[in-house]
Amino acid sequence: MEKAELIWMNGAFVAWDEANVHVLSHGLHYGSGVFEGIRCYDTESRGPAIFRHLEHLDRLNKSAELYYLDLPFSVEELRQATKELIRRNGFRSCYIRPLAFRGAGEMGLYAPSAPVEVILAVWPWGAYLGDEGKREGIRAKVASVRRISSDSLIPHAKASGQYLNSILAKTETANASYDEAILLDQRGMVCEGSGENIFLVRDGQIVTPGHNSSILDGITRKSVIQIARDLGYSVVERDVARAELYLAEEVFLTGTAAELVPVREIDHQELGPPGEITRVIQAKFEDALHGRAEEYLEWLDPVGEPSGDAPPPPARENVDAEEIGEPASGKVGS
Ligand SMILES: Cc1ncc(COP(=O)(O)O)c(C=O)c1O
């Protein structure tokens, strides 16, 4: 992992190596945290710009609400702090990881008085499933563990503890030398990848599992559905049987970290190289990410140019001098 100079932590810019938490943080013990994965691209028309920034921060806010975490910063404060962090670190493109979690102060499952802490981290991170994967397609395997369901958790929330499910699936398939896991929902219908939504092409129609399949409501998924429809393709959200994965003309995955990745093999069934519909949509999506598609420029939140003279990371004692933005509640972790 490539380090950046600064991390934003509870309203202050601190040195990467100084951004530490207490070992009794509630989130560390019970997974009581919510997070986002966002990307900033060096765009041709807008300079460094964050793709669908507000949608990601709104989802963070919603995930926090669903798990009773009172965010001590507003969406707008987090948005501005993220841009400032990217500028100060001197990045033109990077991955962005906002995380809110219950900190130390009270133990036990019901711990409303433990403070909610918020961090924003940015670092350079290439395509999650590799550039070759984006070009040639990846090999996926259906995992034996099922995706979490709304019977017991909240699939629509991007919550830290929920990712133990994704880790199990990913580890199982990595150990079997596949690139990515595909999870079925509790009914045995196709749900999504361990960190991506899934699309199939069948008889020229684009198909993707809907919300009754316990999917994460992916922001890339939404963008790709819009792009595909704007290009004139028919897109339907419906239940997808496992066998349809093997019968599909094309399959691809979408997610912020992975972007749009063709799938060329599933469970030892060969689908072949990336198909034409995947290629056309992937190209348009790449244009949207990099500010080359006029019609999707509104999806980009410009960061401004890197300051170039980023101040040296402050020592931990100095962080007060670096504070920006008061917590919305006036107190971190009310
Ligand atoms: C489980 C899961 N599904 C789908 C996605 C894709 O979501 P998005 O396109 O918003 O990144 C992600 C990534 O955040 C994920 O972790």
Coordinates of C-alpha atoms and ligand atoms in Angstrom, one line a residue:
M1 CA 0.0 0.0 0.0
E2 CA 1.4 3.3 -1.0
K3 CA 1.3 5.9 1.8
A4 CA 0.1 9.5 1.5
E5 CA 1.5 12.2 3.7
L6 CA -1.7 13.1 5.5
I7 CA -4.9 11.6 6.8
W8 CA -7.9 13.6 7.9
M9 CA -9.0 12.4 11.4
N10 CA -11.9 13.8 13.3
G11 CA -11.5 17.3 11.8
A12 CA -7.7 17.5 11.8
F13 CA -5.0 16.7 9.2
V14 CA -2.5 14.3 10.8
A15 CA 0.6 12.4 9.5
W16 CA -0.2 9.0 7.9
D17 CA 1.8 7.1 10.6
E18 CA 0.1 9.1 13.4
A19 CA -3.5 8.3 12.4
N20 CA -4.0 5.7 15.1
V21 CA -7.0 4.5 17.2
H22 CA -7.4 3.1 20.7
V23 CA -7.4 -0.8 20.9
L24 CA -10.7 -0.6 22.8
S25 CA -12.5 1.0 19.9
H26 CA -15.9 -0.5 19.6
G27 CA -15.7 -0.8 15.9
L28 CA -12.6 -3.0 16.2
H29 CA -14.3 -5.4 18.5
Y30 CA -17.8 -5.6 16.9
G31 CA -17.4 -4.1 13.4
S32 CA -19.6 -1.1 14.2
G33 CA -18.4 1.1 11.4
V34 CA -19.5 2.3 8.0
F35 CA -17.3 3.2 5.1
E36 CA -17.1 4.2 1.4
G37 CA -14.8 3.6 -1.5
I38 CA -14.6 6.5 -3.9
R39 CA -12.2 7.5 -6.7
C40 CA -10.7 10.8 -7.8
Y41 CA -9.5 10.9 -11.5
D42 CA -7.2 13.3 -13.3
T43 CA -9.8 14.3 -15.8
E44 CA -9.2 16.0 -19.2
S45 CA -11.9 18.6 -18.7
R46 CA -12.2 19.2 -15.0
G47 CA -8.7 18.5 -13.6
P48 CA -8.6 16.2 -10.6
A49 CA -12.3 15.3 -9.9
I50 CA -14.2 12.9 -7.7
F51 CA -16.6 10.6 -9.4
R52 CA -20.2 10.8 -8.0
H53 CA -18.8 12.3 -4.8
L54 CA -22.1 13.4 -3.2
E55 CA -23.8 10.1 -3.9
H56 CA -21.0 8.2 -2.1
L57 CA -21.2 10.6 0.9
D58 CA -25.0 10.4 1.0
R59 CA -24.7 6.6 1.1
L60 CA -22.1 6.9 3.9
N61 CA -24.6 9.0 5.8
K62 CA -27.4 6.6 5.2
S63 CA -25.3 3.6 6.2
A64 CA -24.4 5.4 9.4
E65 CA -28.1 6.2 10.1
L66 CA -29.1 2.5 9.5
Y67 CA -26.6 1.4 12.2
Y68 CA -27.4 4.2 14.6
L69 CA -24.1 6.0 14.2
D70 CA -24.5 9.8 14.6
L71 CA -22.0 11.3 12.2
P72 CA -20.4 14.3 13.9
F73 CA -19.7 16.0 10.5
S74 CA -22.1 17.0 7.7
V75 CA -21.9 15.6 4.2
E76 CA -20.7 19.0 3.0
E77 CA -18.0 19.2 5.7
L78 CA -16.7 15.7 4.6
R79 CA -16.9 16.7 1.0
Q80 CA -14.8 19.8 1.5
A81 CA -12.3 18.0 3.8
T82 CA -11.8 15.3 1.2
K83 CA -11.0 17.8 -1.5
E84 CA -8.6 19.6 0.9
L85 CA -6.9 16.3 1.8
I86 CA -6.3 15.4 -1.9
R87 CA -4.9 18.9 -2.6
R88 CA -2.6 18.8 0.5
N89 CA -1.3 15.3 -0.4
G90 CA -0.6 16.6 -3.9
F91 CA -2.6 13.9 -5.7
R92 CA -4.2 14.3 -9.1
S93 CA -5.9 10.8 -8.9
C94 CA -6.4 8.5 -5.9
Y95 CA -8.7 6.1 -4.1
I96 CA -10.7 7.7 -1.2
R97 CA -11.7 5.8 1.9
P98 CA -14.0 7.6 4.3
L99 CA -14.7 5.5 7.5
A100 CA -16.9 6.3 10.5
F101 CA -16.8 3.9 13.5
R102 CA -17.7 3.8 17.1
G103 CA -14.6 4.6 19.1
A104 CA -13.4 3.8 22.6
G105 CA -15.3 4.8 25.7
E106 CA -17.9 2.2 26.4
M107 CA -18.0 -1.6 25.8
G108 CA -20.8 -4.0 25.2
L109 CA -23.1 -4.2 22.2
Y110 CA -25.2 -1.2 23.1
A111 CA -22.7 1.6 23.6
P112 CA -24.4 4.8 22.5
S113 CA -22.0 6.9 24.6
A114 CA -18.9 5.6 22.8
P115 CA -17.8 8.4 20.4
V116 CA -18.3 8.2 16.7
E117 CA -14.9 8.8 15.0
V118 CA -14.5 9.7 11.3
I119 CA -11.5 9.5 9.1
L120 CA -10.8 10.2 5.4
A121 CA -7.8 8.5 3.8
V122 CA -6.5 8.8 0.2
W123 CA -3.8 6.9 -1.6
P124 CA -2.8 5.8 -5.1
W125 CA -4.6 2.6 -5.9
G126 CA -4.7 1.0 -9.4
A127 CA -7.6 -1.1 -10.7
Y128 CA -8.6 -3.5 -8.0
L129 CA -8.8 -6.6 -10.3
G130 CA -5.8 -5.4 -12.4
D131 CA -5.4 -3.6 -15.7
E132 CA -5.1 -6.9 -17.5
G133 CA -8.4 -8.0 -15.9
K134 CA -10.1 -4.9 -17.3
R135 CA -8.6 -5.6 -20.7
E136 CA -8.8 -9.4 -21.0
G137 CA -11.4 -10.3 -18.4
I138 CA -11.1 -12.1 -15.1
R139 CA -11.9 -15.7 -13.8
A140 CA -14.6 -15.8 -11.2
K141 CA -16.0 -18.6 -9.0
V142 CA -19.4 -18.9 -7.3
A143 CA -18.6 -19.0 -3.5
S144 CA -20.1 -21.5 -1.2
V145 CA -21.0 -18.8 1.3
R146 CA -24.2 -16.9 0.6
R147 CA -24.5 -13.1 0.6
I148 CA -25.9 -11.6 3.8
S149 CA -29.6 -11.1 3.7
S150 CA -32.0 -8.5 5.1
D151 CA -33.3 -11.2 7.5
S152 CA -30.3 -10.5 9.7
L153 CA -28.2 -7.6 8.4
I154 CA -28.7 -4.6 6.1
P155 CA -27.3 -5.4 2.6
H156 CA -27.9 -1.8 1.5
A157 CA -25.6 -0.5 4.1
K158 CA -21.8 -0.4 3.5
A159 CA -21.0 -1.5 7.0
S160 CA -17.6 -2.8 8.2
G161 CA -18.8 -5.9 10.0
Q162 CA -20.8 -7.0 7.0
Y163 CA -17.6 -7.4 5.0
L164 CA -16.6 -10.6 7.0
N165 CA -19.1 -12.2 4.6
S166 CA -17.2 -10.8 1.6
I167 CA -13.8 -11.7 3.1
L168 CA -15.0 -15.4 3.4
A169 CA -16.1 -15.5 -0.2
K170 CA -13.0 -13.7 -1.5
T171 CA -10.6 -15.9 0.5
E172 CA -12.3 -19.1 -0.7
T173 CA -12.1 -18.2 -4.3
A174 CA -8.5 -16.7 -4.0
N175 CA -7.4 -20.0 -2.4
A176 CA -8.9 -21.8 -5.5
S177 CA -6.8 -19.5 -7.7
Y178 CA -9.7 -17.4 -9.1
D179 CA -9.7 -13.6 -9.3
E180 CA -13.1 -12.9 -7.8
A181 CA -16.0 -14.4 -6.0
I182 CA -19.6 -14.3 -7.1
L183 CA -22.1 -14.7 -4.2
L184 CA -25.6 -16.1 -4.4
D185 CA -28.4 -14.6 -2.2
Q186 CA -30.1 -16.6 0.5
R187 CA -32.6 -18.0 -2.1
G188 CA -29.7 -19.2 -4.3
M189 CA -30.2 -16.5 -7.0
V190 CA -27.2 -14.6 -8.3
C191 CA -26.4 -11.6 -6.2
E192 CA -23.1 -9.8 -6.9
G193 CA -19.3 -10.1 -6.7
S194 CA -17.5 -9.8 -3.3
G195 CA -17.0 -6.1 -4.0
E196 CA -18.8 -5.5 -7.3
N197 CA -22.3 -5.7 -8.8
I198 CA -22.8 -8.1 -11.7
F199 CA -24.3 -7.8 -15.2
L200 CA -25.1 -10.4 -17.8
V201 CA -25.9 -10.1 -21.5
R202 CA -28.5 -12.6 -22.6
D203 CA -30.0 -12.5 -26.2
G204 CA -28.6 -9.0 -26.5
Q205 CA -30.4 -7.8 -23.4
I206 CA -28.5 -6.5 -20.4
V207 CA -29.7 -8.2 -17.1
T208 CA -28.7 -7.4 -13.5
P209 CA -30.0 -8.7 -10.2
G210 CA -32.4 -6.3 -8.5
H211 CA -32.8 -5.1 -4.9
N212 CA -34.7 -8.3 -3.8
S213 CA -31.4 -10.1 -4.3
S214 CA -29.7 -8.4 -1.3
I215 CA -27.3 -6.4 -3.5
L216 CA -25.4 -3.3 -2.4
D217 CA -27.0 -0.4 -4.3
G218 CA -23.8 0.2 -6.3
I219 CA -23.1 3.7 -7.6
T220 CA -21.1 2.3 -10.5
R221 CA -24.1 0.0 -11.2
K222 CA -26.5 2.9 -11.4
S223 CA -24.1 4.8 -13.6
V224 CA -23.6 1.8 -15.9
I225 CA -27.4 1.3 -16.2
Q226 CA -27.8 4.9 -17.2
I227 CA -25.0 4.7 -19.7
A228 CA -26.3 1.5 -21.2
R229 CA -29.8 2.9 -21.6
D230 CA -28.5 6.1 -23.1
L231 CA -26.6 4.0 -25.6
G232 CA -29.9 2.4 -26.6
Y233 CA -29.5 -1.0 -24.8
S234 CA -32.3 -2.6 -22.9
V235 CA -31.5 -3.2 -19.2
V236 CA -33.7 -5.2 -17.0
E237 CA -33.4 -5.8 -13.2
R238 CA -34.6 -9.3 -12.4
D239 CA -33.7 -12.5 -10.6
V240 CA -30.8 -14.4 -12.2
A241 CA -30.4 -18.1 -11.9
R242 CA -26.9 -19.5 -11.3
A243 CA -27.0 -21.5 -14.6
E244 CA -27.6 -18.2 -16.5
L245 CA -24.1 -17.2 -15.6
Y246 CA -22.8 -20.1 -17.8
L247 CA -25.3 -19.5 -20.6
A248 CA -24.6 -15.7 -20.8
E249 CA -23.1 -14.2 -24.0
E250 CA -21.2 -11.7 -21.8
V251 CA -20.8 -11.1 -18.0
F252 CA -19.2 -8.1 -16.4
L253 CA -18.7 -6.7 -12.9
T254 CA -18.9 -3.0 -11.8
G255 CA -17.6 -1.3 -8.7
T256 CA -15.6 1.8 -7.7
A257 CA -12.4 -0.1 -6.9
A258 CA -12.6 -2.5 -9.8
E259 CA -14.4 -0.1 -12.3
L260 CA -15.9 -2.2 -15.2
V261 CA -14.3 -5.6 -15.5
P262 CA -15.3 -8.3 -18.0
V263 CA -15.6 -11.9 -16.8
R264 CA -14.2 -14.5 -19.1
E265 CA -14.7 -17.7 -17.1
I266 CA -17.0 -18.7 -14.3
D267 CA -16.6 -22.0 -12.4
H268 CA -14.4 -23.5 -15.1
Q269 CA -17.1 -22.6 -17.8
E270 CA -15.5 -20.6 -20.5
L271 CA -17.4 -17.4 -21.5
G272 CA -14.6 -16.2 -23.9
P273 CA -13.0 -12.8 -24.3
P274 CA -14.8 -9.6 -23.5
G275 CA -17.9 -9.2 -25.8
E276 CA -18.9 -6.2 -27.8
I277 CA -21.6 -4.8 -25.5
T278 CA -19.2 -5.0 -22.6
R279 CA -16.6 -3.2 -24.6
V280 CA -18.9 -0.4 -25.8
I281 CA -20.2 0.3 -22.3
Q282 CA -16.8 0.0 -20.7
A283 CA -15.4 2.6 -23.2
K284 CA -18.2 5.0 -22.4
F285 CA -17.8 4.5 -18.7
E286 CA -14.1 5.2 -19.0
D287 CA -14.9 8.4 -20.9
A288 CA -17.3 9.4 -18.1
L289 CA -14.7 8.7 -15.4
H290 CA -12.0 10.7 -17.2
G291 CA -14.2 13.7 -18.1
R292 CA -14.3 12.9 -21.8
A293 CA -18.1 12.5 -22.0
E294 CA -19.9 15.8 -22.1
E295 CA -23.2 14.3 -21.0
Y296 CA -21.8 12.9 -17.8
L297 CA -19.6 15.8 -16.6
E298 CA -22.1 16.5 -13.8
W299 CA -20.9 13.3 -12.2
L300 CA -17.5 14.8 -11.5
D301 CA -16.8 17.0 -8.5
P302 CA -13.7 19.0 -9.2
V303 CA -11.0 19.0 -6.5
G304 CA -8.9 21.9 -7.7
E305 CA -5.2 21.7 -8.4
P306 CA -2.8 20.2 -5.8
S307 CA -1.3 22.9 -3.7
G308 CA 2.2 21.7 -4.7
D309 CA 3.7 23.1 -1.5
A310 CA 1.9 20.7 0.8
P311 CA 2.9 21.6 4.4
P312 CA 5.0 19.0 6.3
P313 CA 2.7 16.6 8.2
P314 CA 2.0 18.1 11.6
A315 CA 3.1 16.4 14.7
R316 CA 0.2 14.8 16.6
E317 CA 0.4 17.6 19.3
N318 CA 0.0 20.2 16.6
V319 CA -3.2 18.9 15.1
D320 CA -5.4 21.6 16.7
A321 CA -3.6 24.2 14.6
E322 CA -4.6 22.2 11.5
E323 CA -8.3 21.8 12.4
I324 CA -10.8 22.5 9.7
G325 CA -14.6 22.5 10.2
E326 CA -16.3 22.1 13.5
P327 CA -18.1 18.8 14.0
A328 CA -21.8 19.4 13.1
S329 CA -22.8 18.4 16.6
G330 CA -20.2 20.8 18.1
K331 CA -18.4 17.8 19.7
V332 CA -16.9 14.7 18.2
G333 CA -18.8 11.6 19.2
S334 CA -21.7 13.1 21.0
Ligands
LIG1 C1 -20.3 -5.7 -1.7 C2 -20.2 -4.7 -2.8 N1 -21.1 -4.7 -3.8 C3 -21.0 -3.8 -4.8 C4 -20.1 -2.8 -4.8 C5 -20.1 -1.7 -5.9 O1 -20.5 -0.5 -5.4 P1 -20.0 0.9 -6.0 O2 -20.3 0.8 -7.4 O3 -20.9 1.9 -5.3 O4 -18.6 1.0 -5.6 C6 -19.2 -2.7 -3.7 C7 -18.2 -1.6 -3.6 O5 -18.4 -0.7 -2.9 C8 -19.3 -3.7 -2.7 O6 -18.4 -3.6 -1.7

